[in-house]
PDB file of C-alpha atoms in Angstrom:
ATOM      1  CA  GLU A 283      19.595 -12.040  16.948  1.00 67.00           C
ATOM      2  CA  MET A 284      18.614  -8.655  18.407  1.00 75.00           C
ATOM      3  CA  ALA A 285      16.701  -7.905  15.192  1.00 83.00           C
ATOM      4  CA  LYS A 286      14.562 -11.031  15.600  1.00 88.00           C
ATOM      5  CA  SER A 287      13.358  -9.843  18.990  1.00 92.00           C
ATOM      6  CA  TYR A 288      12.148  -6.573  17.441  1.00 95.00           C
ATOM      7  CA  PHE A 289       9.824  -8.244  14.932  1.00 96.00           C
ATOM      8  CA  MET A 290       6.414  -9.288  16.236  1.00 97.00           C
ATOM      9  CA  PRO A 291       3.807 -11.434  14.487  1.00 97.00           C
ATOM     10  CA  PHE A 292       0.424 -10.003  13.554  1.00 98.00           C
ATOM     11  CA  ASP A 293      -2.899 -11.529  12.539  1.00 98.00           C
ATOM     12  CA  PHE A 294      -5.760  -9.454  11.149  1.00 98.00           C
ATOM     13  CA  VAL A 295      -9.160 -10.872  10.290  1.00 98.00           C
ATOM     14  CA  LYS A 296     -10.903  -9.698   7.122  1.00 98.00           C
ATOM     15  CA  GLY A 297     -12.453  -6.286   7.743  1.00 98.00           C
ATOM     16  CA  LYS A 298     -10.139  -5.401  10.633  1.00 98.00           C
ATOM     17  CA  LEU A 299      -9.312  -1.688  10.713  1.00 98.00           C
ATOM     18  CA  ILE A 300      -5.532  -1.770  11.153  1.00 98.00           C
ATOM     19  CA  LEU A 301      -5.031   1.977  11.333  1.00 98.00           C
ATOM     20  CA  ARG A 302      -7.698   4.658  11.616  1.00 98.00           C
ATOM     21  CA  LYS A 303      -7.289   8.118  10.106  1.00 98.00           C
ATOM     22  CA  GLY A 304      -5.990  10.489  12.780  1.00 98.00           C
ATOM     23  CA  HIS A 305      -3.876   7.825  14.517  1.00 98.00           C
ATOM     24  CA  VAL A 306      -0.117   7.449  14.143  1.00 98.00           C
ATOM     25  CA  CYS A 307       1.291   4.611  12.032  1.00 98.00           C
ATOM     26  CA  ARG A 308       3.702   3.133  14.583  1.00 98.00           C
ATOM     27  CA  HIS A 309       4.695  -0.031  12.671  1.00 98.00           C
ATOM     28  CA  LEU A 310       6.214  -1.181   9.421  1.00 97.00           C
ATOM     29  CA  TYR A 311       4.416  -4.376   8.400  1.00 98.00           C
ATOM     30  CA  PHE A 312       5.528  -7.289   6.245  1.00 97.00           C
ATOM     31  CA  LEU A 313       2.543  -9.160   4.827  1.00 98.00           C
ATOM     32  CA  LYS A 314       3.202 -12.899   4.558  1.00 98.00           C
ATOM     33  CA  LYS A 315      -0.406 -13.737   3.661  1.00 98.00           C
ATOM     34  CA  GLY A 316      -3.449 -11.669   2.824  1.00 98.00           C
ATOM     35  CA  LEU A 317      -4.409  -8.304   1.394  1.00 97.00           C
ATOM     36  CA  VAL A 318      -4.495  -4.774   2.844  1.00 98.00           C
ATOM     37  CA  ARG A 319      -6.136  -1.614   1.491  1.00 98.00           C
ATOM     38  CA  CYS A 320      -5.016   1.970   2.154  1.00 97.00           C
ATOM     39  CA  TYR A 321      -7.715   4.582   1.603  1.00 97.00           C
ATOM     40  CA  LEU A 322      -8.873   8.110   2.337  1.00 97.00           C
ATOM     41  CA  PRO A 323     -11.953   7.510   4.511  1.00 96.00           C
ATOM     42  CA  ASP A 324     -13.579  10.901   3.878  1.00 95.00           C
ATOM     43  CA  GLU A 325     -13.746  10.158   0.140  1.00 93.00           C
ATOM     44  CA  ASP A 326     -13.585   6.344   0.328  1.00 92.00           C
ATOM     45  CA  ARG A 327     -10.728   6.734  -2.168  1.00 94.00           C
ATOM     46  CA  THR A 328      -8.378   3.749  -2.583  1.00 95.00           C
ATOM     47  CA  LEU A 329      -4.731   4.808  -2.674  1.00 94.00           C
ATOM     48  CA  TRP A 330      -3.267   1.317  -2.908  1.00 93.00           C
ATOM     49  CA  CYS A 331      -3.734  -2.337  -2.052  1.00 95.00           C
ATOM     50  CA  GLU A 332      -0.823  -4.436  -0.882  1.00 96.00           C
ATOM     51  CA  PHE A 333      -0.635  -8.183  -1.447  1.00 96.00           C
ATOM     52  CA  GLU A 334       1.388 -10.896   0.301  1.00 96.00           C
ATOM     53  CA  ASN A 335       5.192 -10.799   0.331  1.00 95.00           C
ATOM     54  CA  ASN A 336       5.262  -7.007   0.507  1.00 95.00           C
ATOM     55  CA  PHE A 337       5.707  -4.328   3.120  1.00 96.00           C
ATOM     56  CA  PHE A 338       2.993  -1.844   3.952  1.00 96.00           C
ATOM     57  CA  PHE A 339       2.772   1.288   6.074  1.00 96.00           C
ATOM     58  CA  ILE A 340       1.763   4.929   5.754  1.00 96.00           C
ATOM     59  CA  PRO A 341       5.107   6.664   5.105  1.00 93.00           C
ATOM     60  CA  GLN A 342       4.191  10.232   6.082  1.00 94.00           C
ATOM     61  CA  SER A 343       2.725   9.113   9.394  1.00 97.00           C
ATOM     62  CA  PHE A 344       5.351   6.454  10.125  1.00 97.00           C
ATOM     63  CA  PHE A 345       8.486   8.502   9.466  1.00 94.00           C
ATOM     64  CA  ASN A 346       7.208  11.704  11.058  1.00 96.00           C
ATOM     65  CA  GLN A 347       5.261   9.909  13.811  1.00 97.00           C
ATOM     66  CA  LEU A 348       2.272  12.141  13.101  1.00 98.00           C
ATOM     67  CA  PRO A 349      -1.438  11.314  12.663  1.00 98.00           C
ATOM     68  CA  ALA A 350      -2.291   9.661   9.360  1.00 98.00           C
ATOM     69  CA  ALA A 351      -4.682  11.130   6.800  1.00 97.00           C
ATOM     70  CA  GLU A 352      -5.322   7.569   5.581  1.00 97.00           C
ATOM     71  CA  SER A 353      -6.759   4.379   7.030  1.00 98.00           C
ATOM     72  CA  LEU A 354      -5.628   0.768   6.594  1.00 98.00           C
ATOM     73  CA  VAL A 355      -8.004  -2.200   6.500  1.00 98.00           C
ATOM     74  CA  ALA A 356      -7.533  -5.943   5.923  1.00 98.00           C
ATOM     75  CA  LEU A 357      -9.465  -7.041   2.815  1.00 98.00           C
ATOM     76  CA  GLU A 358      -8.630 -10.675   3.588  1.00 98.00           C
ATOM     77  CA  ASP A 359      -7.474 -12.552   6.658  1.00 98.00           C
ATOM     78  CA  SER A 360      -3.870 -11.387   6.850  1.00 98.00           C
ATOM     79  CA  GLU A 361      -0.756 -12.339   8.754  1.00 98.00           C
ATOM     80  CA  GLY A 362       2.871 -11.392   8.903  1.00 97.00           C
ATOM     81  CA  ILE A 363       5.399  -9.582  11.040  1.00 97.00           C
ATOM     82  CA  ARG A 364       5.801  -5.980  12.112  1.00 98.00           C
ATOM     83  CA  ILE A 365       8.445  -3.776  13.650  1.00 97.00           C
ATOM     84  CA  SER A 366       7.887  -0.536  15.522  1.00 98.00           C
ATOM     85  CA  TYR A 367       9.320   2.767  14.374  1.00 97.00           C
ATOM     86  CA  THR A 368      11.458   2.921  17.537  1.00 97.00           C
ATOM     87  CA  HIS A 369      12.935  -0.547  17.033  1.00 96.00           C
ATOM     88  CA  LEU A 370      13.592   0.058  13.336  1.00 96.00           C
ATOM     89  CA  GLU A 371      15.451   3.284  14.143  1.00 96.00           C
ATOM     90  CA  LYS A 372      17.461   1.391  16.766  1.00 95.00           C
ATOM     91  CA  LEU A 373      18.435  -1.257  14.199  1.00 95.00           C
ATOM     92  CA  TYR A 374      19.524   1.438  11.749  1.00 95.00           C
ATOM     93  CA  GLN A 375      21.715   3.072  14.401  1.00 94.00           C
ATOM     94  CA  GLU A 376      23.246  -0.094  15.780  1.00 93.00           C
ATOM     95  CA  ASN A 377      23.800  -2.162  12.655  1.00 92.00           C
ATOM     96  CA  HIS A 378      25.368  -0.992   9.398  1.00 93.00           C
ATOM     97  CA  GLN A 379      23.703  -3.779   7.370  1.00 94.00           C
ATOM     98  CA  TRP A 380      20.269  -2.729   8.606  1.00 94.00           C
ATOM     99  CA  ALA A 381      21.041   0.897   7.743  1.00 95.00           C
ATOM    100  CA  LYS A 382      21.971  -0.190   4.205  1.00 96.00           C
ATOM    101  CA  TRP A 383      18.781  -2.224   4.008  1.00 96.00           C
ATOM    102  CA  GLY A 384      16.826   0.869   5.065  1.00 94.00           C
ATOM    103  CA  ILE A 385      18.331   2.888   2.225  1.00 95.00           C
ATOM    104  CA  ARG A 386      17.452   0.184  -0.328  1.00 96.00           C
ATOM    105  CA  PHE A 387      13.968  -0.155   1.140  1.00 94.00           C
ATOM    106  CA  MET A 388      13.298   3.580   0.894  1.00 93.00           C
ATOM    107  CA  LYS A 389      14.545   3.619  -2.692  1.00 96.00           C
ATOM    108  CA  GLU A 390      12.129   0.802  -3.613  1.00 94.00           C
ATOM    109  CA  GLN A 391       9.238   2.557  -1.867  1.00 90.00           C
ATOM    110  CA  TYR A 392       9.985   5.844  -3.611  1.00 91.00           C
ATOM    111  CA  LEU A 393      10.146   4.166  -7.027  1.00 93.00           C
ATOM    112  CA  LYS A 394       6.863   2.336  -6.372  1.00 89.00           C
ATOM    113  CA  ILE A 395       5.085   5.570  -5.417  1.00 87.00           C
ATOM    114  CA  GLU A 396       6.611   7.436  -8.360  1.00 92.00           C
ATOM    115  CA  SER A 397       5.387   4.782 -10.796  1.00 89.00           C
ATOM    116  CA  ILE A 398       1.822   5.133  -9.453  1.00 84.00           C
ATOM    117  CA  TYR A 399       1.894   8.921  -9.784  1.00 85.00           C
ATOM    118  CA  THR A 400       3.430   8.732 -13.252  1.00 91.00           C
ATOM    119  CA  ALA A 401       0.746   6.296 -14.377  1.00 87.00           C
ATOM    120  CA  LEU A 402      -2.003   8.536 -13.027  1.00 83.00           C
ATOM    121  CA  LEU A 403      -0.575  11.536 -14.854  1.00 88.00           C
ATOM    122  CA  TYR A 404       0.478  10.039 -18.184  1.00 93.00           C
ATOM    123  CA  GLN A 405      -1.466   6.853 -18.834  1.00 92.00           C
ATOM    124  CA  SER A 406      -5.070   6.502 -19.888  1.00 92.00           C
ATOM    125  CA  ALA A 407      -7.454   4.664 -17.574  1.00 91.00           C
ATOM    126  CA  THR A 408      -7.310   1.664 -19.910  1.00 93.00           C
ATOM    127  CA  GLU A 409      -3.504   1.616 -19.815  1.00 93.00           C
ATOM    128  CA  ARG A 410      -3.522   1.856 -16.013  1.00 92.00           C
ATOM    129  CA  TYR A 411      -5.995  -1.046 -15.854  1.00 93.00           C
ATOM    130  CA  GLU A 412      -3.865  -3.183 -18.179  1.00 92.00           C
ATOM    131  CA  THR A 413      -0.727  -2.382 -16.152  1.00 91.00           C
ATOM    132  CA  LEU A 414      -2.522  -3.355 -12.931  1.00 92.00           C
ATOM    133  CA  ILE A 415      -3.739  -6.672 -14.378  1.00 92.00           C
ATOM    134  CA  LYS A 416      -0.228  -7.527 -15.615  1.00 91.00           C
ATOM    135  CA  ALA A 417       1.326  -6.681 -12.242  1.00 89.00           C
ATOM    136  CA  GLN A 418      -1.315  -8.463 -10.148  1.00 91.00           C
ATOM    137  CA  PRO A 419      -3.275 -10.957 -12.312  1.00 91.00           C
ATOM    138  CA  ASP A 420      -5.592 -12.064  -9.478  1.00 93.00           C
ATOM    139  CA  VAL A 421      -6.570  -8.518  -8.461  1.00 94.00           C
ATOM    140  CA  LEU A 422     -10.063  -8.867  -9.991  1.00 93.00           C
ATOM    141  CA  GLN A 423     -10.760 -11.953  -7.886  1.00 95.00           C
ATOM    142  CA  ARG A 424      -9.422 -10.448  -4.650  1.00 96.00           C
ATOM    143  CA  VAL A 425     -10.229  -6.723  -4.643  1.00 96.00           C
ATOM    144  CA  PRO A 426     -13.797  -5.376  -4.926  1.00 96.00           C
ATOM    145  CA  LEU A 427     -14.331  -3.583  -8.239  1.00 95.00           C
ATOM    146  CA  GLN A 428     -15.296  -0.277  -6.600  1.00 95.00           C
ATOM    147  CA  TYR A 429     -11.850  -0.188  -4.930  1.00 96.00           C
ATOM    148  CA  ILE A 430     -10.105  -0.959  -8.221  1.00 95.00           C
ATOM    149  CA  ALA A 431     -12.082   1.813  -9.942  1.00 95.00           C
ATOM    150  CA  SER A 432     -11.188   4.237  -7.160  1.00 94.00           C
ATOM    151  CA  PHE A 433      -7.490   3.316  -7.379  1.00 93.00           C
ATOM    152  CA  LEU A 434      -7.523   3.805 -11.156  1.00 93.00           C
ATOM    153  CA  GLY A 435      -9.247   7.174 -10.777  1.00 91.00           C
ATOM    154  CA  VAL A 436     -12.402   6.220 -12.676  1.00 93.00           C
ATOM    155  CA  SER A 437     -16.034   5.575 -11.850  1.00 93.00           C
ATOM    156  CA  PRO A 438     -17.276   1.974 -11.497  1.00 93.00           C
ATOM    157  CA  VAL A 439     -19.206   2.462 -14.766  1.00 94.00           C
ATOM    158  CA  SER A 440     -16.008   3.493 -16.573  1.00 93.00           C
ATOM    159  CA  LEU A 441     -14.198   0.480 -15.142  1.00 94.00           C
ATOM    160  CA  SER A 442     -16.985  -1.754 -16.442  1.00 93.00           C
ATOM    161  CA  ARG A 443     -16.543  -0.251 -19.921  1.00 93.00           C
ATOM    162  CA  ILE A 444     -12.767  -0.702 -19.745  1.00 93.00           C
ATOM    163  CA  ARG A 445     -13.197  -4.339 -18.715  1.00 91.00           C
ATOM    164  CA  GLY A 446     -15.665  -4.842 -21.539  1.00 88.00           C
ATOM    165  CA  GLY A 447     -13.251  -3.349 -24.054  1.00 81.00           C
ATOM    166  CA  ARG A 448     -15.531  -0.412 -24.820  1.00 58.00           C
ATOM    167  CA  GLN A 449     -13.190   2.323 -23.518  1.00 54.00           C
ATOM    168  CA  VAL A 450     -11.006   4.193 -26.002  1.00 48.00           C
ATOM    169  CA  VAL A 451      -7.318   3.708 -25.080  1.00 44.00           C
ATOM    170  CA  GLY A 452      -6.492   7.372 -25.699  1.00 44.00           C
ATOM    171  CA  THR A 453      -8.800   8.802 -23.019  1.00 43.00           C
ATOM    172  CA  THR A 454      -7.041  10.418 -20.095  1.00 42.00           C
ATOM    173  CA  GLY A 455      -9.152   8.896 -17.364  1.00 42.00           C
ATOM    174  CA  ASN A 456      -8.243  11.776 -15.057  1.00 40.00           C
ATOM    175  CA  ASP A 457     -11.811  12.151 -13.801  1.00 38.00           C
ATOM    176  CA  PHE A 458     -10.685  11.620 -10.200  1.00 34.00           C
ATOM    177  CA  ASN A 459     -13.597  13.547  -8.670  1.00 31.00           C
ATOM    178  CA  LYS A 460     -16.156  11.131 -10.093  1.00 29.00           C
ATOM    179  CA  CYS A 461     -15.052   8.176  -7.939  1.00 32.00           C
TER     180      CYS A 461
END
């Protein structure tokens, strides 16, 4: 019952800047509906997009309560619930089940981030694209292509070639500075 009082609803309209670079990420969000993009504003580099039924936050900023290097923006009208860092810490301290949940949650987040880094290091751009399409089949309809290209670490032209089947699978695609 105490936990319920700590979670607050949120509603973001498409285009809403949820968190600006240089501000502290004070909430952990659960997205019930919509789509959110995390990016480096100085480079307009997409780090990730999060779809409904997932959590989102900027870990470094949230856990250390320090200014974020990234920004968050709603790519679609989005809604869900959020909990503040302070309330989440209180739940962890006061309730063993919440503390266990926190451990599982962090494990899932770590594995998700590790899989992204591993893909960037060891998969070709074409393989990363195919993995993305399998994981999120509607990504092409919901995320602008320049953001997908940026996330994959390729130029929009390279993404167009990959989509057209003209990219060689064995290429590394590690041309991150061209995005």
